[in-house]
Amino acid sequence: MVTITNMSKSFDNGKNYALRNVSFTLIQGKSYGIVGESGSGKTTLIRLLCGLETPCAGTILVNGTVVTSNTVFMPPEKRKIGLVFQDYALFPHLSVYENIVYGIAKKSDRNKRVSEVLNLVGLNGLEKRYPHELSGGQQQRVALARALAPKPTVLILDEPFSNLDASLRTQLRNELFSIIKKTNTTAIFVTHDTEDALAVADEILVLKNGILLQKNSAQELYLSPNSYYVASLFGNVITLDNDSLKMFGINEASCISIRQEDIQLNSNTEFSAQAQVIRSKFMGEKYQLELSIADKVLLVNHITSLETKNCTIGFNKNNIMYFSAS
Amino acid sequence: MIKKINHIIRDTNKWSVLTLTIICLITIPIFTIGIKLFYGPGDSWEHLTQTVLIDYITNSLLLLLGTSILCLFFGVSTAWIVSRYEFPFRKQIEWLLILPLTIPSYIIAYAYAGIVDYGGLLEKVTFDILPKFDVMNVTGLIWVLSISLYPYVYVASRAFFLNQSGRLFEASRLLGAGEFKTVFKLILPLARPAIIGGLVLVLMEVLNDYGAAKYYGVSTFTTGIFRAWFALEEPETAIYLSALLVVIIFVLLGIERWQRKKISYAISSKTQVPLHRKLPTLKLKFIIFTFVGVPILFGFIIPLIQLIYWALLTYETVINDGFLSTAMQSFSISLLSAIATVLFALALVYFTKWNRLRILDYFTKVGTLGYAIPGAVIAIGVLLPTLSFDKYLLNYLLDIHKIKIGLFINGTILALLYAYIVRFMAVAHNPIEAVSLKVNTSVTESSKMLGNGTLKTFFKIEFPLIKTGIYSALVLVFVDVMKELPLTLILKPYQVQTLAVQAYEYASDEQIMEAALPALLLIFTGVLPIILLNKLINR
C-alpha cells in the first residue's frame, strides 16, 4: 500500500508549485491512472514517489515504511518501486538478457526469472539482441520485463503508449493490462490520454496545476465529476448559460453543464427547446450538427444528417451537472 | 527555518561532503591569492609603482588590445571563409587553421626571433633585400601571440557560422539584403557572444604568457610576478601583483558571462541549419587563399620550418641521455597529471550529480576557475597554503613524535601535481560534463530503480557510455601539461626537468637553436594525440 500525505514540490524556492498538498492512498494489486495535461505535475508526483526528487513538504509511506518525509529520505534503489520510462531507458550497451538480469539481486534466481518475465511479455528467444536491434513495441516489452524482474511492490509506467502508433497502441494496452494483472503488482499508469487511463486503470487520479482534483473509478469520474475540468476530460461537455436555459424553461440556475451525448434530438425529454440547424457535417460514423439556440452555437452528434431548418433538442434532469464557478 | 535545516540535513549525503571537499581543495589556491589582496604589498611596492608598474599595466593592456584586434581579424575572417565558400582543399585548410594552437606561444616567439635575426631565414629567403626589423618588442609580441592564439576565435566563430547561421542567412537574403549587409548587420552581431567567448580564452592566454614576454623583454604582469618573486625576493609584492591580475581576470570573466547570457537569443535549435556553401570566382579564390594562407603560413609552417632547420643543425649535441630523460620525465609527469586531473574532474562532475544538496551546484563552477587564472598565480596560490601545511606537519611531528622530516608537499612532485589539477580542472571537466549530460538521465535513473546503488550504476552503466569524453579529457590535459611553462618553472622539484622548461632554459641562455628539438617534440606530442582522438571519436 502506498500513502502520500500533503505532498508539495517547488523547483523555484516556493515561487511556483509543481505539486501542492497532494494526498491519496493506493491499494495493493489495483491499477491506477494518473491523468493530466502537460505541466499538471504527473511526472513530478511519480519522481517524488520513486525518490528521484526530494519534496518541499509531505510524507510517503510504502507498505507502512516512511520512505520520504521532512527528515527521512530513502534512496530510489531501496524503495522496491519499478519504473518504465517513457523513452524505455534501456541500457544501449547491454543485451536484452543483461538488461533484464541487471536488477535481479539473487544470483541463483537470475536465469529462471529472466525466462519467466520474457515468457510473460512474449519475447523468448530475443535474449541476445541489443536494444537498437528491436522494434519500438519490443523495446517497450523489454523495459516492462526489466521493471518486473525484481518483483517491485509498485510498478509505475510513465506515458507507456505515447511512442506507439494507433494500431499497436490498442493491442499493447490490452496486453500490458493483462500482464500486470497476472503479477498482482500495484500499477500506476501516467498518461495525458484519458482513453488510455480508462482502458487500464481501476481508479484514476486527475491532476491540474499541481493539485489533485479527483480520485475515483472511471465510472464515477464520468458520472459524478467534481469539476468542469474533470467532466471535460472524459467527454465533450456543453455549457448552457442563463439565456439558453430560459429557452428550455429553466429559470432558477445561472449555468449548467451537460454531456454532448446526453442531448437528444426530436425526442421526449424533461426539458426541451427549439433550435435552428446551421449545418450538418459528415464525420464518418456520425454527423456533427451545428445548432443555434439563444444566439449560442451548440455542437451535437447525431447518427443522421438533418435536412430541416429547425429541430427540437432536449435533455433529462439527471443529465444536468452543476459546477461552482471556480 | 527548522524545516529548512531539516531539509539540509535530510539532503546531505556523503557525496555532498566529498563535492565540498573537492571544491575547497581546488579553490584554496585561488582564494589564498584573493585574500592576500587585503594584506597589502611588500616594501618595494612603492618603488615598483614609481618605476615599472606603469609598464606592466600599459604593456599588458597593449597586448590585450593588440591581440584582440588581430585575433578577431584572423579568427573571424577565416572562420567565415571556410563556412561560406567551397574551394579546393577546404577540409584540409579547416584543420590546418587550428594547428597554430599546437605550438606554444613562447616557441613561436623563439622561432620568429630566429627568422628575422641577422643571417636568419627571412634574410636568406629574400636575399637580404628587405629592411631589417626587430620583433623583440611589444608589437612583435602582439604578432606572435595573435598568430598562435587566433584559433580560439576561429573555432568558436566557425561553430556558430556552420550550425546557426544557415536559416538566418536565407531569411535575410529573401528580405532583399545583400551578402555584405547580411554579414555585418545580422550574422556578426548574432555571432558576437560566441566570438567573445573565444576571445576571452585568447585574453586569458595572453595574461598567462610568461615565456614569450620574458624572451622579448616585454614587462607584463606575469613577468612582474616572476621578477618580484625571484629577483626582488619579495613574495608579498608578487602575491599582490597576482591578486591584481586575478581582479582583471574576474572583470574579463564577468564580461564573458554577461555576453553568454545574451547567447540565448542567438542559439535556437530550430534555426540550426548549416550554411549553404558558395563556389567562389577565380578572383575571389585568390583572395580566399591569401586570407587563409597567411595565418597557416605564419602561425604554423614558417615557425615549423625554422624549428626543423635549427633541429637539424643541433640534434647531434642536443640528443643525449639527459634529453631522453627529460622527454621521459615530461611524458610521465604529463600522463600522471592528466590521470589525476581527469579523476578529480570525474569526481567533481559525478559527486555533484549524486549529491542531493542542490545549493552545491552553484559552487561547482568555482572549481573550474583555475583555467582562467595564469599559471604563475596558481603556482603562488599553491605554494602559500602548502608551505603552511608543511610547516605545521614538520612542527607537529618534531614536537609530538620527535620525528624530523623535510617538506612533505613543497619542492616535491605533489605540489606540481596539485597545481596542474587546479589549473587544468576545467579542461578535463568540460568534455566529461558534456558527455555525461548526453547520457539520458532516465538510463541512470532506471538503473537505480532496479535496485542498484550509485557506484554500481556509474561503473556498469555510465562509464561505458562516457568513455570517449574521458579519453578526450585525458588527451587535452596531457597536451596542456606538456606545454605548460610558468607554473612548472616555479613549482618543479630541482631534479625534475620538462621539455617546456628545457626549451625555455636553452632560449634564456642564448642557445635558441638548441631549444628547437625539445620544442619540436612538444609540437609532435601535441598534434599526435589530437589526431588519435579525432580517429577515436569518428570510430
GROMACS .gro file of N, CA and C in nm, chain A residues 15-149:
model
  405
   15LYS      N    1   0.821   2.993  -0.531
   15LYS     CA    2   0.752   3.093  -0.616
   15LYS      C    3   0.636   3.025  -0.690
   16ASN      N    4   0.664   2.908  -0.744
   16ASN     CA    5   0.559   2.831  -0.813
   16ASN      C    6   0.565   2.688  -0.759
   17TYR      N    7   0.450   2.624  -0.756
   17TYR     CA    8   0.446   2.486  -0.706
   17TYR      C    9   0.412   2.390  -0.820
   18ALA      N   10   0.496   2.289  -0.838
   18ALA     CA   11   0.468   2.185  -0.937
   18ALA      C   12   0.364   2.090  -0.880
   19LEU      N   13   0.359   2.082  -0.749
   19LEU     CA   14   0.266   1.994  -0.680
   19LEU      C   15   0.229   2.060  -0.547
   20ARG      N   16   0.099   2.060  -0.514
   20ARG     CA   17   0.060   2.132  -0.392
   20ARG      C   18  -0.037   2.046  -0.309
   21ASN      N   19   0.008   2.012  -0.187
   21ASN     CA   20  -0.076   1.941  -0.090
   21ASN      C   21  -0.149   1.820  -0.146
   22VAL      N   22  -0.078   1.734  -0.212
   22VAL     CA   23  -0.143   1.617  -0.272
   22VAL      C   24  -0.145   1.502  -0.171
   23SER      N   25  -0.261   1.443  -0.152
   23SER     CA   26  -0.274   1.329  -0.059
   23SER      C   27  -0.361   1.221  -0.123
   24PHE      N   28  -0.318   1.097  -0.113
   24PHE     CA   29  -0.401   0.985  -0.159
   24PHE      C   30  -0.342   0.852  -0.111
   25THR      N   31  -0.420   0.746  -0.126
   25THR     CA   32  -0.373   0.613  -0.087
   25THR      C   33  -0.395   0.516  -0.204
   26LEU      N   34  -0.298   0.431  -0.227
   26LEU     CA   35  -0.311   0.331  -0.334
   26LEU      C   36  -0.312   0.192  -0.269
   27ILE      N   37  -0.402   0.108  -0.316
   27ILE     CA   38  -0.418  -0.025  -0.254
   27ILE      C   39  -0.346  -0.131  -0.337
   28GLN      N   40  -0.284  -0.226  -0.265
   28GLN     CA   41  -0.206  -0.335  -0.329
   28GLN      C   42  -0.288  -0.410  -0.434
   29GLY      N   43  -0.228  -0.431  -0.550
   29GLY     CA   44  -0.289  -0.513  -0.654
   29GLY      C   45  -0.380  -0.439  -0.750
   30LYS      N   46  -0.414  -0.315  -0.717
   30LYS     CA   47  -0.502  -0.239  -0.807
   30LYS      C   48  -0.418  -0.162  -0.909
   31SER      N   49  -0.482  -0.123  -1.019
   31SER     CA   50  -0.407  -0.039  -1.114
   31SER      C   51  -0.468   0.101  -1.117
   32TYR      N   52  -0.380   0.199  -1.125
   32TYR     CA   53  -0.423   0.339  -1.117
   32TYR      C   54  -0.374   0.415  -1.240
   33GLY      N   55  -0.452   0.514  -1.277
   33GLY     CA   56  -0.409   0.601  -1.386
   33GLY      C   57  -0.392   0.742  -1.330
   34ILE      N   58  -0.280   0.806  -1.364
   34ILE     CA   59  -0.265   0.948  -1.325
   34ILE      C   60  -0.281   1.028  -1.454
   35VAL      N   61  -0.382   1.112  -1.457
   35VAL     CA   62  -0.416   1.183  -1.579
   35VAL      C   63  -0.403   1.334  -1.557
   36GLY      N   64  -0.358   1.402  -1.658
   36GLY     CA   65  -0.347   1.548  -1.650
   36GLY      C   66  -0.275   1.599  -1.772
   37GLU      N   67  -0.294   1.726  -1.803
   37GLU     CA   68  -0.227   1.781  -1.920
   37GLU      C   69  -0.079   1.808  -1.887
   38SER      N   70   0.000   1.851  -1.987
   38SER     CA   71   0.142   1.881  -1.964
   38SER      C   72   0.153   1.990  -1.856
   39GLY      N   73   0.244   1.969  -1.763
   39GLY     CA   74   0.265   2.069  -1.657
   39GLY      C   75   0.168   2.054  -1.541
   40SER      N   76   0.089   1.945  -1.540
   40SER     CA   77  -0.007   1.929  -1.431
   40SER      C   78   0.057   1.873  -1.304
   41GLY      N   79   0.180   1.817  -1.317
   41GLY     CA   80   0.250   1.765  -1.200
   41GLY      C   81   0.258   1.614  -1.196
   42LYS      N   82   0.216   1.547  -1.305
   42LYS     CA   83   0.217   1.400  -1.309
   42LYS      C   84   0.359   1.346  -1.290
   43THR      N   85   0.452   1.397  -1.373
   43THR     CA   86   0.588   1.346  -1.368
   43THR      C   87   0.652   1.377  -1.233
   44THR      N   88   0.628   1.499  -1.182
   44THR     CA   89   0.685   1.535  -1.051
   44THR      C   90   0.635   1.438  -0.944
   45LEU      N   91   0.508   1.407  -0.949
   45LEU     CA   92   0.449   1.317  -0.849
   45LEU      C   93   0.517   1.180  -0.851
   46ILE      N   94   0.535   1.124  -0.970
   46ILE     CA   95   0.595   0.989  -0.973
   46ILE      C   96   0.745   0.995  -0.940
   47ARG      N   97   0.810   1.104  -0.976
   47ARG     CA   98   0.953   1.116  -0.943
   47ARG      C   99   0.971   1.126  -0.791
   48LEU      N  100   0.878   1.193  -0.726
   48LEU     CA  101   0.884   1.202  -0.579
   48LEU      C  102   0.859   1.065  -0.518
   49LEU      N  103   0.766   0.993  -0.574
   49LEU     CA  104   0.733   0.860  -0.524
   49LEU      C  105   0.853   0.765  -0.542
   50CYS      N  106   0.922   0.780  -0.654
   50CYS     CA  107   1.038   0.694  -0.683
   50CYS      C  108   1.161   0.734  -0.602
   51GLY      N  109   1.163   0.855  -0.550
   51GLY     CA  110   1.282   0.902  -0.479
   51GLY      C  111   1.382   0.968  -0.573
   52LEU      N  112   1.336   1.010  -0.690
   52LEU     CA  113   1.424   1.077  -0.785
   52LEU      C  114   1.423   1.229  -0.762
   53GLU      N  115   1.331   1.275  -0.676
   53GLU     CA  116   1.328   1.416  -0.635
   53GLU      C  117   1.299   1.419  -0.485
   54THR      N  118   1.337   1.528  -0.423
   54THR     CA  119   1.303   1.544  -0.281
   54THR      C  120   1.191   1.649  -0.270
   55PRO      N  121   1.091   1.624  -0.185
   55PRO     CA  122   0.980   1.719  -0.176
   55PRO      C  123   1.009   1.837  -0.084
   56CYS      N  124   0.928   1.942  -0.094
   56CYS     CA  125   0.939   2.055  -0.001
   56CYS      C  126   0.862   2.022   0.126
   57ALA      N  127   0.757   1.944   0.112
   57ALA     CA  128   0.679   1.903   0.229
   57ALA      C  129   0.604   1.776   0.195
   58GLY      N  130   0.564   1.704   0.300
   58GLY     CA  131   0.483   1.584   0.278
   58GLY      C  132   0.557   1.456   0.311
   59THR      N  133   0.478   1.349   0.324
   59THR     CA  134   0.537   1.219   0.355
   59THR      C  135   0.488   1.112   0.256
   60ILE      N  136   0.571   1.013   0.235
   60ILE     CA  137   0.533   0.899   0.151
   60ILE      C  138   0.559   0.771   0.232
   61LEU      N  139   0.460   0.689   0.240
   61LEU     CA  140   0.475   0.559   0.306
   61LEU      C  141   0.455   0.449   0.203
   62VAL      N  142   0.548   0.354   0.199
   62VAL     CA  143   0.529   0.237   0.113
   62VAL      C  144   0.522   0.115   0.204
   63ASN      N  145   0.411   0.048   0.202
   63ASN     CA  146   0.387  -0.067   0.291
   63ASN      C  147   0.418  -0.034   0.437
   64GLY      N  148   0.378   0.081   0.482
   64GLY     CA  149   0.393   0.119   0.622
   64GLY      C  150   0.527   0.180   0.657
   65THR      N  151   0.624   0.177   0.563
   65THR     CA  152   0.756   0.234   0.592
   65THR      C  153   0.764   0.376   0.534
   66VAL      N  154   0.812   0.469   0.617
   66VAL     CA  155   0.828   0.606   0.567
   66VAL      C  156   0.948   0.609   0.473
   67VAL      N  157   0.926   0.642   0.347
   67VAL     CA  158   1.039   0.649   0.253
   67VAL      C  159   1.078   0.793   0.226
   68THR      N  160   0.985   0.886   0.246
   68THR     CA  161   1.016   1.029   0.232
   68THR      C  162   0.938   1.108   0.336
   69SER      N  163   1.009   1.198   0.401
   69SER     CA  164   0.942   1.294   0.490
   69SER      C  165   1.035   1.414   0.503
   70ASN      N  166   1.007   1.503   0.595
   70ASN     CA  167   1.096   1.618   0.614
   70ASN      C  168   1.232   1.576   0.667
   71THR      N  169   1.239   1.462   0.732
   71THR     CA  170   1.366   1.419   0.791
   71THR      C  171   1.420   1.289   0.733
   72VAL      N  172   1.336   1.217   0.659
   72VAL     CA  173   1.377   1.086   0.606
   72VAL      C  174   1.382   1.091   0.454
   73PHE      N  175   1.485   1.029   0.398
   73PHE     CA  176   1.487   1.012   0.252
   73PHE      C  177   1.551   0.878   0.220
   74MET      N  178   1.470   0.788   0.169
   74MET     CA  179   1.523   0.658   0.131
   74MET      C  180   1.563   0.664  -0.017
   75PRO      N  181   1.688   0.627  -0.051
   75PRO     CA  182   1.730   0.638  -0.191
   75PRO      C  183   1.646   0.548  -0.282
   76PRO      N  184   1.633   0.584  -0.411
   76PRO     CA  185   1.544   0.510  -0.501
   76PRO      C  186   1.573   0.361  -0.508
   77GLU      N  187   1.703   0.325  -0.500
   77GLU     CA  188   1.737   0.183  -0.517
   77GLU      C  189   1.685   0.095  -0.402
   78LYS      N  190   1.644   0.159  -0.291
   78LYS     CA  191   1.598   0.079  -0.177
   78LYS      C  192   1.446   0.077  -0.164
   79ARG      N  193   1.375   0.145  -0.257
   79ARG     CA  194   1.230   0.160  -0.239
   79ARG      C  195   1.147   0.045  -0.295
   80LYS      N  196   1.210  -0.040  -0.376
   80LYS     CA  197   1.138  -0.151  -0.441
   80LYS      C  198   1.022  -0.101  -0.528
   81ILE      N  199   1.049   0.007  -0.600
   81ILE     CA  200   0.949   0.060  -0.693
   81ILE      C  201   1.006   0.043  -0.835
   82GLY      N  202   0.926  -0.013  -0.923
   82GLY     CA  203   0.971  -0.030  -1.061
   82GLY      C  204   0.918   0.085  -1.146
   83LEU      N  205   1.001   0.128  -1.240
   83LEU     CA  206   0.957   0.240  -1.326
   83LEU      C  207   0.989   0.207  -1.472
   84VAL      N  208   0.888   0.215  -1.557
   84VAL     CA  209   0.911   0.201  -1.702
   84VAL      C  210   0.907   0.343  -1.759
   85PHE      N  211   1.021   0.388  -1.806
   85PHE     CA  212   1.030   0.527  -1.854
   85PHE      C  213   0.961   0.544  -1.990
   86GLN      N  214   0.924   0.667  -2.015
   86GLN     CA  215   0.857   0.700  -2.141
   86GLN      C  216   0.944   0.660  -2.261
   87ASP      N  217   1.078   0.686  -2.248
   87ASP     CA  218   1.168   0.650  -2.358
   87ASP      C  219   1.230   0.512  -2.336
   88TYR      N  220   1.176   0.436  -2.247
   88TYR     CA  221   1.214   0.299  -2.209
   88TYR      C  222   1.346   0.293  -2.132
   89ALA      N  223   1.440   0.383  -2.163
   89ALA     CA  224   1.569   0.390  -2.093
   89ALA      C  225   1.640   0.256  -2.087
   90LEU      N  226   1.639   0.181  -2.197
   90LEU     CA  227   1.713   0.055  -2.200
   90LEU      C  228   1.862   0.088  -2.206
   91PHE      N  229   1.943   0.005  -2.143
   91PHE     CA  230   2.088   0.031  -2.144
   91PHE      C  231   2.140  -0.008  -2.282
   92PRO      N  232   2.189   0.090  -2.361
   92PRO     CA  233   2.219   0.061  -2.502
   92PRO      C  234   2.334  -0.036  -2.523
   93HIS      N  235   2.424  -0.045  -2.422
   93HIS     CA  236   2.541  -0.131  -2.440
   93HIS      C  237   2.520  -0.271  -2.382
   94LEU      N  238   2.400  -0.300  -2.332
   94LEU     CA  239   2.372  -0.432  -2.275
   94LEU      C  240   2.265  -0.503  -2.359
   95SER      N  241   2.277  -0.637  -2.365
   95SER     CA  242   2.178  -0.715  -2.442
   95SER      C  243   2.046  -0.722  -2.365
   96VAL      N  244   1.943  -0.780  -2.429
   96VAL     CA  245   1.812  -0.792  -2.363
   96VAL      C  246   1.828  -0.870  -2.232
   97TYR      N  247   1.903  -0.982  -2.238
   97TYR     CA  248   1.924  -1.063  -2.117
   97TYR      C  249   1.993  -0.979  -2.009
   98GLU      N  250   2.101  -0.909  -2.049
   98GLU     CA  251   2.177  -0.830  -1.949
   98GLU      C  252   2.093  -0.716  -1.892
   99ASN      N  253   2.007  -0.658  -1.976
   99ASN     CA  254   1.918  -0.552  -1.928
   99ASN      C  255   1.824  -0.606  -1.822
  100ILE      N  256   1.767  -0.723  -1.848
  100ILE     CA  257   1.666  -0.777  -1.755
  100ILE      C  258   1.732  -0.828  -1.627
  101VAL      N  259   1.848  -0.891  -1.643
  101VAL     CA  260   1.914  -0.952  -1.527
  101VAL      C  261   1.972  -0.845  -1.433
  102TYR      N  262   1.987  -0.725  -1.488
  102TYR     CA  263   2.054  -0.615  -1.416
  102TYR      C  264   1.995  -0.589  -1.277
  103GLY      N  265   1.862  -0.597  -1.265
  103GLY     CA  266   1.800  -0.560  -1.138
  103GLY      C  267   1.772  -0.677  -1.045
  104ILE      N  268   1.809  -0.799  -1.090
  104ILE     CA  269   1.779  -0.916  -1.005
  104ILE      C  270   1.894  -0.937  -0.907
  105ALA      N  271   1.862  -0.927  -0.779
  105ALA     CA  272   1.967  -0.931  -0.678
  105ALA      C  273   2.022  -1.073  -0.657
  106LYS      N  274   1.931  -1.170  -0.646
  106LYS     CA  275   1.975  -1.308  -0.615
  106LYS      C  276   2.034  -1.374  -0.739
  107LYS      N  277   2.162  -1.415  -0.729
  107LYS     CA  278   2.229  -1.473  -0.846
  107LYS      C  279   2.165  -1.605  -0.889
  108SER      N  280   2.123  -1.684  -0.789
  108SER     CA  281   2.071  -1.817  -0.821
  108SER      C  282   1.939  -1.811  -0.899
  109ASP      N  283   1.863  -1.702  -0.877
  109ASP     CA  284   1.731  -1.691  -0.941
  109ASP      C  285   1.736  -1.636  -1.083
  110ARG      N  286   1.850  -1.585  -1.120
  110ARG     CA  287   1.857  -1.500  -1.239
  110ARG      C  288   1.798  -1.561  -1.366
  111ASN      N  289   1.855  -1.676  -1.407
  111ASN     CA  290   1.812  -1.732  -1.536
  111ASN      C  291   1.664  -1.767  -1.536
  112LYS      N  292   1.619  -1.821  -1.421
  112LYS     CA  293   1.478  -1.862  -1.410
  112LYS      C  294   1.388  -1.739  -1.423
  113ARG      N  295   1.426  -1.634  -1.352
  113ARG     CA  296   1.342  -1.513  -1.351
  113ARG      C  297   1.340  -1.445  -1.488
  114VAL      N  298   1.457  -1.441  -1.553
  114VAL     CA  299   1.463  -1.379  -1.686
  114VAL      C  300   1.371  -1.453  -1.781
  115SER      N  301   1.378  -1.586  -1.774
  115SER     CA  302   1.294  -1.664  -1.864
  115SER      C  303   1.146  -1.644  -1.832
  116GLU      N  304   1.114  -1.631  -1.701
  116GLU     CA  305   0.975  -1.608  -1.659
  116GLU      C  306   0.920  -1.477  -1.718
  117VAL      N  307   0.996  -1.370  -1.696
  117VAL     CA  308   0.945  -1.239  -1.741
  117VAL      C  309   0.945  -1.228  -1.893
  118LEU      N  310   1.043  -1.293  -1.958
  118LEU     CA  311   1.044  -1.289  -2.105
  118LEU      C  312   0.924  -1.365  -2.160
  119ASN      N  313   0.891  -1.472  -2.091
  119ASN     CA  314   0.774  -1.550  -2.128
  119ASN      C  315   0.646  -1.466  -2.111
  120LEU      N  316   0.644  -1.394  -1.999
  120LEU     CA  317   0.529  -1.309  -1.967
  120LEU      C  318   0.505  -1.204  -2.075
  121VAL      N  319   0.614  -1.144  -2.123
  121VAL     CA  320   0.598  -1.037  -2.223
  121VAL      C  321   0.609  -1.090  -2.366
  122GLY      N  322   0.627  -1.223  -2.378
  122GLY     CA  323   0.629  -1.285  -2.511
  122GLY      C  324   0.751  -1.252  -2.594
  123LEU      N  325   0.867  -1.246  -2.528
  123LEU     CA  326   0.989  -1.213  -2.604
  123LEU      C  327   1.095  -1.322  -2.594
  124ASN      N  328   1.053  -1.446  -2.572
  124ASN     CA  329   1.150  -1.555  -2.564
  124ASN      C  330   1.230  -1.565  -2.693
  125GLY      N  331   1.360  -1.589  -2.678
  125GLY     CA  332   1.445  -1.604  -2.796
  125GLY      C  333   1.516  -1.476  -2.837
  126LEU      N  334   1.479  -1.365  -2.774
  126LEU     CA  335   1.546  -1.238  -2.812
  126LEU      C  336   1.651  -1.196  -2.709
  127GLU      N  337   1.691  -1.287  -2.621
  127GLU     CA  338   1.782  -1.253  -2.510
  127GLU      C  339   1.912  -1.189  -2.555
  128LYS      N  340   1.962  -1.236  -2.671
  128LYS     CA  341   2.096  -1.190  -2.712
  128LYS      C  342   2.093  -1.060  -2.793
  129ARG      N  343   1.973  -1.016  -2.828
  129ARG     CA  344   1.964  -0.893  -2.909
  129ARG      C  345   1.999  -0.770  -2.825
  130TYR      N  346   2.040  -0.665  -2.894
  130TYR     CA  347   2.067  -0.537  -2.828
  130TYR      C  348   1.949  -0.443  -2.853
  131PRO      N  349   1.927  -0.344  -2.764
  131PRO     CA  350   1.809  -0.258  -2.779
  131PRO      C  351   1.790  -0.200  -2.918
  132HIS      N  352   1.900  -0.160  -2.985
  132HIS     CA  353   1.884  -0.099  -3.117
  132HIS      C  354   1.840  -0.199  -3.224
  133GLU      N  355   1.846  -0.327  -3.189
  133GLU     CA  356   1.803  -0.430  -3.286
  133GLU      C  357   1.656  -0.467  -3.269
  134LEU      N  358   1.584  -0.396  -3.179
  134LEU     CA  359   1.444  -0.428  -3.151
  134LEU      C  360   1.351  -0.320  -3.204
  135SER      N  361   1.226  -0.358  -3.230
  135SER     CA  362   1.126  -0.258  -3.272
  135SER      C  363   1.079  -0.181  -3.148
  136GLY      N  364   1.002  -0.073  -3.170
  136GLY     CA  365   0.954   0.009  -3.060
  136GLY      C  366   0.871  -0.072  -2.960
  137GLY      N  367   0.782  -0.157  -3.013
  137GLY     CA  368   0.697  -0.238  -2.927
  137GLY      C  369   0.778  -0.337  -2.846
  138GLN      N  370   0.879  -0.398  -2.913
  138GLN     CA  371   0.964  -0.496  -2.843
  138GLN      C  372   1.046  -0.427  -2.733
  139GLN      N  373   1.094  -0.306  -2.765
  139GLN     CA  374   1.172  -0.232  -2.665
  139GLN      C  375   1.086  -0.206  -2.542
  140GLN      N  376   0.960  -0.172  -2.565
  140GLN     CA  377   0.874  -0.143  -2.451
  140GLN      C  378   0.851  -0.268  -2.367
  141ARG      N  379   0.836  -0.383  -2.433
  141ARG     CA  380   0.816  -0.507  -2.359
  141ARG      C  381   0.940  -0.542  -2.277
  142VAL      N  382   1.060  -0.517  -2.336
  142VAL     CA  383   1.184  -0.543  -2.261
  142VAL      C  384   1.188  -0.452  -2.137
  143ALA      N  385   1.150  -0.325  -2.156
  143ALA     CA  386   1.150  -0.231  -2.043
  143ALA      C  387   1.054  -0.279  -1.935
  144LEU      N  388   0.941  -0.332  -1.976
  144LEU     CA  389   0.842  -0.382  -1.880
  144LEU      C  390   0.897  -0.506  -1.809
  145ALA      N  391   0.957  -0.597  -1.889
  145ALA     CA  392   1.014  -0.719  -1.831
  145ALA      C  393   1.124  -0.683  -1.731
  146ARG      N  394   1.206  -0.586  -1.768
  146ARG     CA  395   1.316  -0.545  -1.680
  146ARG      C  396   1.262  -0.488  -1.549
  147ALA      N  397   1.155  -0.408  -1.559
  147ALA     CA  398   1.099  -0.347  -1.438
  147ALA      C  399   1.030  -0.453  -1.350
  148LEU      N  400   0.974  -0.556  -1.414
  148LEU     CA  401   0.902  -0.658  -1.337
  148LEU      C  402   0.997  -0.761  -1.275
  149ALA      N  403   1.114  -0.778  -1.336
  149ALA     CA  404   1.206  -0.883  -1.292
  149ALA      C  405   1.239  -0.879  -1.143
   0.00000   0.00000   0.00000
